N, CA, C and O atoms as CSV, one atom per row, in Angstrom:
chain,resi,resn,atom,element,x,y,z
A,1,GLN,N,N,6.843,-5.121,-12.225
A,1,GLN,CA,C,7.422,-3.807,-12.043
A,1,GLN,C,C,6.512,-2.743,-12.647
A,1,GLN,O,O,5.766,-3.002,-13.591
A,2,VAL,N,N,6.592,-1.542,-12.081
A,2,VAL,CA,C,5.841,-0.408,-12.610
A,2,VAL,C,C,6.789,0.768,-12.802
A,2,VAL,O,O,7.853,0.832,-12.186
A,3,THR,N,N,6.392,1.690,-13.659
A,3,THR,CA,C,7.078,2.960,-13.807
A,3,THR,C,C,6.081,4.010,-13.353
A,3,THR,O,O,4.972,4.089,-13.880
A,4,ALA,N,N,6.475,4.817,-12.376
A,4,ALA,CA,C,5.521,5.755,-11.801
A,4,ALA,C,C,6.192,7.045,-11.352
A,4,ALA,O,O,7.404,7.123,-11.152
A,5,SER,N,N,5.347,8.040,-11.208
A,5,SER,CA,C,5.734,9.342,-10.669
A,5,SER,C,C,4.780,9.657,-9.530
A,5,SER,O,O,3.701,9.072,-9.435
A,6,HIS,N,N,5.179,10.581,-8.669
A,6,HIS,CA,C,4.252,10.965,-7.602
A,6,HIS,C,C,4.432,12.429,-7.242
A,6,HIS,O,O,5.439,13.067,-7.549
A,7,ILE,N,N,3.403,12.922,-6.578
A,7,ILE,CA,C,3.428,14.239,-5.956
A,7,ILE,C,C,3.213,13.979,-4.476
A,7,ILE,O,O,2.257,13.306,-4.093
A,8,LEU,N,N,4.091,14.504,-3.653
A,8,LEU,CA,C,4.027,14.326,-2.202
A,8,LEU,C,C,3.789,15.671,-1.539
A,8,LEU,O,O,4.494,16.643,-1.812
A,9,VAL,N,N,2.790,15.721,-0.666
A,9,VAL,CA,C,2.574,16.896,0.171
A,9,VAL,C,C,2.718,16.438,1.617
A,9,VAL,O,O,1.904,15.671,2.130
A,10,MET,N,N,3.771,16.926,2.256
A,10,MET,CA,C,4.074,16.554,3.637
A,10,MET,C,C,3.363,17.507,4.600
A,10,MET,O,O,2.846,18.552,4.207
A,11,HIS,N,N,3.357,17.108,5.881
A,11,HIS,CA,C,2.772,17.935,6.933
A,11,HIS,C,C,3.623,17.802,8.183
A,11,HIS,O,O,4.625,17.087,8.194
A,12,ASN,N,N,3.212,18.500,9.236
A,12,ASN,CA,C,4.044,18.545,10.442
A,12,ASN,C,C,4.101,17.230,11.218
A,12,ASN,O,O,4.854,17.129,12.186
A,13,GLU,N,N,3.333,16.233,10.823
A,13,GLU,CA,C,3.400,14.916,11.461
A,13,GLU,C,C,4.075,13.876,10.559
A,13,GLU,O,O,4.227,12.721,10.957
A,14,SER,N,N,4.481,14.276,9.349
A,14,SER,CA,C,5.103,13.351,8.404
A,14,SER,C,C,6.494,12.934,8.866
A,14,SER,O,O,7.213,13.709,9.496
A,15,ALA,N,N,6.859,11.703,8.545
A,15,ALA,CA,C,8.218,11.235,8.796
A,15,ALA,C,C,9.193,12.080,7.984
A,15,ALA,O,O,8.928,12.394,6.823
A,16,ARG,N,N,10.304,12.443,8.583
A,16,ARG,CA,C,11.373,13.210,7.929
A,16,ARG,C,C,10.911,14.570,7.408
A,16,ARG,O,O,11.444,15.067,6.416
A,17,SER,N,N,9.921,15.173,8.072
A,17,SER,CA,C,9.370,16.437,7.580
A,17,SER,C,C,9.761,17.620,8.444
A,17,SER,O,O,9.828,17.521,9.670
A,18,ASN,N,N,10.015,18.729,7.793
A,18,ASN,CA,C,10.197,20.014,8.465
A,18,ASN,C,C,9.052,20.954,8.115
A,18,ASN,O,O,9.114,22.151,8.395
A,19,GLU,N,N,8.005,20.407,7.501
A,19,GLU,CA,C,6.879,21.210,7.042
A,19,GLU,C,C,6.056,21.731,8.216
A,19,GLU,O,O,5.740,20.970,9.131
A,20,PRO,N,N,5.707,23.011,8.203
A,20,PRO,CA,C,4.864,23.543,9.274
A,20,PRO,C,C,3.370,23.282,9.058
A,20,PRO,O,O,2.585,23.398,9.998
A,21,ARG,N,N,2.964,22.927,7.816
A,21,ARG,CA,C,1.523,22.776,7.561
A,21,ARG,C,C,0.948,21.587,8.335
A,21,ARG,O,O,1.632,20.595,8.587
A,22,THR,N,N,-0.324,21.718,8.702
A,22,THR,CA,C,-1.018,20.664,9.429
A,22,THR,C,C,-1.451,19.566,8.455
A,22,THR,O,O,-1.379,19.728,7.237
A,23,LYS,N,N,-1.900,18.449,9.022
A,23,LYS,CA,C,-2.420,17.361,8.181
A,23,LYS,C,C,-3.599,17.850,7.357
A,23,LYS,O,O,-3.697,17.539,6.170
A,24,ASP,N,N,-4.496,18.615,7.975
A,24,ASP,CA,C,-5.664,19.120,7.251
A,24,ASP,C,C,-5.255,20.044,6.108
A,24,ASP,O,O,-5.833,19.988,5.023
A,25,GLU,N,N,-4.259,20.894,6.353
A,25,GLU,CA,C,-3.777,21.794,5.291
A,25,GLU,C,C,-3.131,20.999,4.161
A,25,GLU,O,O,-3.313,21.321,2.987
A,26,ALA,N,N,-2.378,19.959,4.517
A,26,ALA,CA,C,-1.732,19.119,3.499
A,26,ALA,C,C,-2.778,18.382,2.674
A,26,ALA,O,O,-2.657,18.287,1.452
A,27,LEU,N,N,-3.799,17.865,3.337
A,27,LEU,CA,C,-4.855,17.154,2.620
A,27,LEU,C,C,-5.601,18.107,1.681
A,27,LEU,O,O,-5.908,17.747,0.545
A,28,ALA,N,N,-5.887,19.303,2.151
A,28,ALA,CA,C,-6.562,20.289,1.291
A,28,ALA,C,C,-5.697,20.618,0.082
A,28,ALA,O,O,-6.207,20.767,-1.029
A,29,SER,N,N,-4.393,20.731,0.295
A,29,SER,CA,C,-3.466,21.050,-0.792
A,29,SER,C,C,-3.430,19.938,-1.834
A,29,SER,O,O,-3.503,20.218,-3.030
A,30,ILE,N,N,-3.318,18.680,-1.402
A,30,ILE,CA,C,-3.239,17.573,-2.360
A,30,ILE,C,C,-4.578,17.390,-3.073
A,30,ILE,O,O,-4.602,17.005,-4.242
A,31,GLU,N,N,-5.682,17.657,-2.393
A,31,GLU,CA,C,-6.998,17.582,-3.037
A,31,GLU,C,C,-7.116,18.650,-4.120
A,31,GLU,O,O,-7.712,18.407,-5.169
A,32,GLU,N,N,-6.553,19.826,-3.871
A,32,GLU,CA,C,-6.554,20.893,-4.875
A,32,GLU,C,C,-5.742,20.468,-6.104
A,32,GLU,O,O,-6.160,20.689,-7.240
A,33,VAL,N,N,-4.587,19.860,-5.863
A,33,VAL,CA,C,-3.750,19.361,-6.962
A,33,VAL,C,C,-4.497,18.283,-7.749
A,33,VAL,O,O,-4.472,18.274,-8.979
A,34,LYS,N,N,-5.162,17.375,-7.029
A,34,LYS,CA,C,-5.941,16.320,-7.684
A,34,LYS,C,C,-6.988,16.923,-8.618
A,34,LYS,O,O,-7.195,16.429,-9.727
A,35,GLY,N,N,-7.641,17.985,-8.169
A,35,GLY,CA,C,-8.636,18.661,-8.988
A,35,GLY,C,C,-8.034,19.275,-10.235
A,35,GLY,O,O,-8.629,19.215,-11.311
A,36,LYS,N,N,-6.853,19.867,-10.096
A,36,LYS,CA,C,-6.175,20.459,-11.256
A,36,LYS,C,C,-5.820,19.387,-12.286
A,36,LYS,O,O,-5.953,19.609,-13.489
A,37,ILE,N,N,-5.371,18.228,-11.812
A,37,ILE,CA,C,-5.033,17.130,-12.720
A,37,ILE,C,C,-6.302,16.632,-13.423
A,37,ILE,O,O,-6.287,16.357,-14.623
A,38,ALA,N,N,-7.391,16.519,-12.671
A,38,ALA,CA,C,-8.662,16.085,-13.263
A,38,ALA,C,C,-9.130,17.068,-14.336
A,38,ALA,O,O,-9.805,16.686,-15.292
A,39,ASP,N,N,-8.760,18.341,-14.163
A,39,ASP,CA,C,-9.130,19.376,-15.136
A,39,ASP,C,C,-8.145,19.476,-16.295
A,39,ASP,O,O,-8.292,20.342,-17.158
A,40,GLY,N,N,-7.132,18.588,-16.324
A,40,GLY,CA,C,-6.228,18.537,-17.455
A,40,GLY,C,C,-4.843,19.111,-17.240
A,40,GLY,O,O,-4.052,19.174,-18.181
A,41,ALA,N,N,-4.530,19.531,-16.019
A,41,ALA,CA,C,-3.189,20.065,-15.748
A,41,ALA,C,C,-2.151,18.952,-15.891
A,41,ALA,O,O,-2.454,17.774,-15.704
A,42,ASP,N,N,-0.934,19.343,-16.224
A,42,ASP,CA,C,0.156,18.398,-16.429
A,42,ASP,C,C,0.711,17.895,-15.097
A,42,ASP,O,O,1.133,18.694,-14.261
A,43,PHE,N,N,0.713,16.578,-14.896
A,43,PHE,CA,C,1.164,15.974,-13.647
A,43,PHE,C,C,2.606,16.374,-13.333
A,43,PHE,O,O,2.904,16.816,-12.224
A,44,ALA,N,N,3.492,16.217,-14.306
A,44,ALA,CA,C,4.915,16.498,-14.082
A,44,ALA,C,C,5.152,17.965,-13.735
A,44,ALA,O,O,5.978,18.288,-12.881
A,45,GLU,N,N,4.420,18.845,-14.407
A,45,GLU,CA,C,4.567,20.270,-14.128
A,45,GLU,C,C,4.123,20.589,-12.696
A,45,GLU,O,O,4.793,21.336,-11.984
A,46,LEU,N,N,2.995,20.018,-12.287
A,46,LEU,CA,C,2.520,20.227,-10.919
A,46,LEU,C,C,3.486,19.633,-9.900
A,46,LEU,O,O,3.705,20.214,-8.837
A,47,ALA,N,N,4.062,18.482,-10.219
A,47,ALA,CA,C,5.043,17.873,-9.309
A,47,ALA,C,C,6.195,18.843,-9.058
A,47,ALA,O,O,6.642,19.004,-7.923
A,48,GLY,N,N,6.666,19.481,-10.109
A,48,GLY,CA,C,7.755,20.437,-9.974
A,48,GLY,C,C,7.377,21.652,-9.144
A,48,GLY,O,O,8.222,22.254,-8.482
A,49,GLU,N,N,6.112,22.001,-9.186
A,49,GLU,CA,C,5.647,23.182,-8.456
A,49,GLU,C,C,5.326,22.904,-6.993
A,49,GLU,O,O,5.610,23.736,-6.132
A,50,VAL,N,N,4.733,21.737,-6.696
A,50,VAL,CA,C,4.191,21.548,-5.350
A,50,VAL,C,C,4.741,20.365,-4.559
A,50,VAL,O,O,4.572,20.327,-3.340
A,51,SER,N,N,5.389,19.404,-5.199
A,51,SER,CA,C,5.809,18.209,-4.471
A,51,SER,C,C,6.908,18.516,-3.459
A,51,SER,O,O,7.849,19.258,-3.740
A,52,ASP,N,N,6.762,17.924,-2.268
A,52,ASP,CA,C,7.779,18.062,-1.226
A,52,ASP,C,C,8.862,17.001,-1.335
A,52,ASP,O,O,9.763,16.950,-0.498
A,53,CYS,N,N,8.787,16.163,-2.344
A,53,CYS,CA,C,9.803,15.141,-2.584
A,53,CYS,C,C,10.826,15.688,-3.575
A,53,CYS,O,O,10.450,16.372,-4.527
A,54,PRO,N,N,12.114,15.400,-3.373
A,54,PRO,CA,C,13.114,15.848,-4.348
A,54,PRO,C,C,12.812,15.384,-5.772
A,54,PRO,O,O,13.259,16.018,-6.728
A,55,SER,N,N,12.064,14.292,-5.933
A,55,SER,CA,C,11.707,13.818,-7.270
A,55,SER,C,C,10.854,14.830,-8.024
A,55,SER,O,O,10.744,14.753,-9.248
A,56,GLY,N,N,10.260,15.763,-7.323
A,56,GLY,CA,C,9.445,16.792,-7.967
A,56,GLY,C,C,10.217,17.554,-9.019
A,56,GLY,O,O,9.648,17.984,-10.024
A,57,GLN,N,N,11.506,17.724,-8.798
A,57,GLN,CA,C,12.347,18.447,-9.751
A,57,GLN,C,C,12.534,17.663,-11.050
A,57,GLN,O,O,12.998,18.205,-12.054
A,58,ASP,N,N,12.169,16.386,-11.014
A,58,ASP,CA,C,12.227,15.541,-12.212
A,58,ASP,C,C,10.808,15.110,-12.601
A,58,ASP,O,O,10.595,13.991,-13.070
A,59,GLY,N,N,9.846,16.009,-12.401
A,59,GLY,CA,C,8.466,15.709,-12.739
A,59,GLY,C,C,7.817,14.672,-11.844
A,59,GLY,O,O,6.774,14.114,-12.185
A,60,GLY,N,N,8.428,14.414,-10.708
A,60,GLY,CA,C,7.903,13.423,-9.767
A,60,GLY,C,C,8.328,12.004,-10.068
A,60,GLY,O,O,7.889,11.070,-9.396
A,61,SER,N,N,9.184,11.824,-11.075
A,61,SER,CA,C,9.553,10.479,-11.523
A,61,SER,C,C,10.258,9.674,-10.439
A,61,SER,O,O,11.215,10.133,-9.817
A,62,LEU,N,N,9.757,8.465,-10.235
A,62,LEU,CA,C,10.399,7.506,-9.339
A,62,LEU,C,C,11.049,6.382,-10.124
A,62,LEU,O,O,11.642,5.469,-9.550
A,63,GLY,N,N,10.931,6.459,-11.446
A,63,GLY,CA,C,11.517,5.436,-12.294
A,63,GLY,C,C,10.765,4.122,-12.190
A,63,GLY,O,O,9.564,4.093,-11.922
A,64,VAL,N,N,11.491,3.040,-12.406
A,64,VAL,CA,C,10.915,1.696,-12.371
A,64,VAL,C,C,11.177,1.094,-11.001
A,64,VAL,O,O,12.290,1.180,-10.481
A,65,PHE,N,N,10.149,0.484,-10.416
A,65,PHE,CA,C,10.361,-0.190,-9.138
A,65,PHE,C,C,9.473,-1.430,-9.066
A,65,PHE,O,O,8.442,-1.531,-9.732
A,66,GLY,N,N,9.907,-2.351,-8.246
A,66,GLY,CA,C,9.175,-3.600,-8.065
A,66,GLY,C,C,8.553,-3.668,-6.685
A,66,GLY,O,O,8.667,-2.738,-5.886
A,67,ARG,N,N,7.907,-4.765,-6.424
A,67,ARG,CA,C,7.292,-4.962,-5.111
A,67,ARG,C,C,8.368,-5.004,-4.030
A,67,ARG,O,O,9.469,-5.511,-4.245
A,68,GLY,N,N,8.025,-4.461,-2.867
A,68,GLY,CA,C,8.945,-4.476,-1.738
A,68,GLY,C,C,9.880,-3.281,-1.685
A,68,GLY,O,O,10.698,-3.183,-0.770
A,69,GLN,N,N,9.778,-2.369,-2.645
A,69,GLN,CA,C,10.690,-1.227,-2.668
A,69,GLN,C,C,10.078,0.045,-2.093
A,69,GLN,O,O,10.803,0.979,-1.751
A,70,MET,N,N,8.767,0.092,-1.985
A,70,MET,CA,C,8.061,1.262,-1.466
A,70,MET,C,C,7.231,0.835,-0.255
A,70,MET,O,O,6.990,-0.354,-0.047
A,71,VAL,N,N,6.796,1.811,0.539
A,71,VAL,CA,C,5.918,1.472,1.659
A,71,VAL,C,C,4.637,0.852,1.107
A,71,VAL,O,O,4.225,1.156,-0.013
A,72,LYS,N,N,4.007,-0.021,1.902
A,72,LYS,CA,C,2.920,-0.863,1.419
A,72,LYS,C,C,1.761,-0.089,0.794
A,72,LYS,O,O,1.316,-0.446,-0.297
A,73,ALA,N,N,1.264,0.947,1.441
A,73,ALA,CA,C,0.112,1.685,0.902
A,73,ALA,C,C,0.442,2.290,-0.458
A,73,ALA,O,O,-0.388,2.282,-1.368
A,74,PHE,N,N,1.662,2.816,-0.592
A,74,PHE,CA,C,2.103,3.406,-1.850
A,74,PHE,C,C,2.224,2.322,-2.919
A,74,PHE,O,O,1.733,2.475,-4.037
A,75,GLU,N,N,2.884,1.230,-2.555
A,75,GLU,CA,C,3.079,0.118,-3.497
A,75,GLU,C,C,1.743,-0.447,-3.967
A,75,GLU,O,O,1.541,-0.655,-5.163
A,76,ASP,N,N,0.835,-0.694,-3.030
A,76,ASP,CA,C,-0.466,-1.256,-3.389
A,76,ASP,C,C,-1.188,-0.349,-4.383
A,76,ASP,O,O,-1.777,-0.827,-5.352
A,77,ALA,N,N,-1.138,0.950,-4.140
A,77,ALA,CA,C,-1.802,1.895,-5.042
A,77,ALA,C,C,-1.138,1.900,-6.414
A,77,ALA,O,O,-1.820,1.846,-7.438
A,78,ALA,N,N,0.177,1.963,-6.437
A,78,ALA,CA,C,0.896,2.024,-7.715
A,78,ALA,C,C,0.626,0.780,-8.566
A,78,ALA,O,O,0.417,0.888,-9.774
A,79,PHE,N,N,0.630,-0.383,-7.945
A,79,PHE,CA,C,0.429,-1.617,-8.691
A,79,PHE,C,C,-1.028,-1.842,-9.085
A,79,PHE,O,O,-1.310,-2.659,-9.962
A,80,SER,N,N,-1.961,-1.125,-8.444
A,80,SER,CA,C,-3.379,-1.279,-8.794
A,80,SER,C,C,-3.781,-0.394,-9.969
A,80,SER,O,O,-4.851,-0.584,-10.548
A,81,LEU,N,N,-2.940,0.566,-10.323
A,81,LEU,CA,C,-3.245,1.479,-11.428
A,81,LEU,C,C,-2.932,0.841,-12.774
A,81,LEU,O,O,-2.026,0.016,-12.891
A,82,GLU,N,N,-3.688,1.232,-13.776
A,82,GLU,CA,C,-3.356,0.898,-15.154
A,82,GLU,C,C,-2.417,1.976,-15.682
A,82,GLU,O,O,-2.430,3.098,-15.174
A,83,ALA,N,N,-1.615,1.668,-16.675
A,83,ALA,CA,C,-0.746,2.680,-17.284
A,83,ALA,C,C,-1.608,3.848,-17.754
A,83,ALA,O,O,-2.639,3.655,-18.398
A,84,GLY,N,N,-1.170,5.055,-17.423
A,84,GLY,CA,C,-1.907,6.251,-17.804
A,84,GLY,C,C,-2.888,6.745,-16.754
A,84,GLY,O,O,-3.513,7.790,-16.933
A,85,GLU,N,N,-3.029,6.005,-15.661
A,85,GLU,CA,C,-3.961,6.396,-14.603
A,85,GLU,C,C,-3.258,7.132,-13.471
A,85,GLU,O,O,-2.075,6.921,-13.202
A,86,THR,N,N,-4.023,8.003,-12.815
A,86,THR,CA,C,-3.572,8.704,-11.613
A,86,THR,C,C,-4.401,8.209,-10.442
A,86,THR,O,O,-5.613,8.028,-10.564
A,87,SER,N,N,-3.758,7.991,-9.320
A,87,SER,CA,C,-4.430,7.462,-8.130
A,87,SER,C,C,-5.305,8.513,-7.455
A,87,SER,O,O,-5.239,9.703,-7.763
A,88,ASP,N,N,-6.118,8.038,-6.535
A,88,ASP,CA,C,-6.745,8.916,-5.562
A,88,ASP,C,C,-5.640,9.322,-4.587
A,88,ASP,O,O,-4.498,8.885,-4.724
A,89,VAL,N,N,-5.975,10.141,-3.623
A,89,VAL,CA,C,-4.999,10.544,-2.611
A,89,VAL,C,C,-4.648,9.322,-1.755
A,89,VAL,O,O,-5.532,8.622,-1.261
A,90,ILE,N,N,-3.352,9.081,-1.590
A,90,ILE,CA,C,-2.835,7.978,-0.791
A,90,ILE,C,C,-2.103,8.569,0.400
A,90,ILE,O,O,-1.281,9.470,0.238
A,91,GLU,N,N,-2.396,8.068,1.601
A,91,GLU,CA,C,-1.691,8.540,2.792
A,91,GLU,C,C,-0.656,7.511,3.222
A,91,GLU,O,O,-0.957,6.323,3.336
A,92,THR,N,N,0.568,7.979,3.459
A,92,THR,CA,C,1.626,7.156,4.043
A,92,THR,C,C,2.222,7.944,5.202
A,92,THR,O,O,1.793,9.062,5.487
A,93,GLU,N,N,3.205,7.362,5.864
A,93,GLU,CA,C,3.856,8.081,6.964
A,93,GLU,C,C,4.605,9.319,6.483
A,93,GLU,O,O,4.999,10.160,7.291
A,94,PHE,N,N,4.805,9.435,5.171
A,94,PHE,CA,C,5.528,10.580,4.617
A,94,PHE,C,C,4.600,11.736,4.230
A,94,PHE,O,O,5.068,12.836,3.934
A,95,GLY,N,N,3.291,11.489,4.233
A,95,GLY,CA,C,2.333,12.529,3.873
A,95,GLY,C,C,1.317,11.997,2.885
A,95,GLY,O,O,0.993,10.809,2.878
A,96,TYR,N,N,0.817,12.899,2.047
A,96,TYR,CA,C,-0.206,12.548,1.065
A,96,TYR,C,C,0.397,12.522,-0.333
A,96,TYR,O,O,1.163,13.407,-0.713
A,97,HIS,N,N,0.036,11.491,-1.091
A,97,HIS,CA,C,0.587,11.298,-2.430
A,97,HIS,C,C,-0.522,11.213,-3.471
A,97,HIS,O,O,-1.636,10.768,-3.195
A,98,LEU,N,N,-0.178,11.652,-4.671
A,98,LEU,CA,C,-0.892,11.285,-5.893
A,98,LEU,C,C,0.128,10.530,-6.726
A,98,LEU,O,O,1.270,10.969,-6.856
A,99,ILE,N,N,-0.269,9.410,-7.286
A,99,ILE,CA,C,0.641,8.566,-8.054
A,99,ILE,C,C,0.141,8.490,-9.492
A,99,ILE,O,O,-1.045,8.274,-9.742
A,100,TYR,N,N,1.049,8.666,-10.415
A,100,TYR,CA,C,0.749,8.504,-11.842
A,100,TYR,C,C,1.568,7.336,-12.352
A,100,TYR,O,O,2.797,7.352,-12.277
A,101,ARG,N,N,0.887,6.319,-12.872
A,101,ARG,CA,C,1.602,5.162,-13.427
A,101,ARG,C,C,1.738,5.345,-14.929
A,101,ARG,O,O,0.745,5.438,-15.649
A,102,SER,N,N,2.974,5.397,-15.388
A,102,SER,CA,C,3.207,5.587,-16.821
A,102,SER,C,C,3.409,4.266,-17.551
A,102,SER,O,O,3.170,4.192,-18.756
A,103,ALA,N,N,3.842,3.227,-16.855
A,103,ALA,CA,C,4.020,1.919,-17.509
A,103,ALA,C,C,3.987,0.817,-16.463
A,103,ALA,O,O,4.119,-0.360,-16.801
């Protein structure tokens, strides 16, 4: 099991999305967020500001989850991280994610 948070930026092709932004705009947005995190910005604070997932209001927290509970690309990324690490940009059918593994 892992404990993780994420930031999701959806686009007009994402599953369950009403977002007007294009895939390219969404990718540019998540890359900008990734840069801010690399420069020391707080992951949870950014999640609250930019994430299109309701979890953003809780700092992006997804709590504890095990294998088989998330889509494969997301799960593979989350389980490959060490505690304290943030992923590269991950694409799923829901959009673009950054994942922070806390435990």
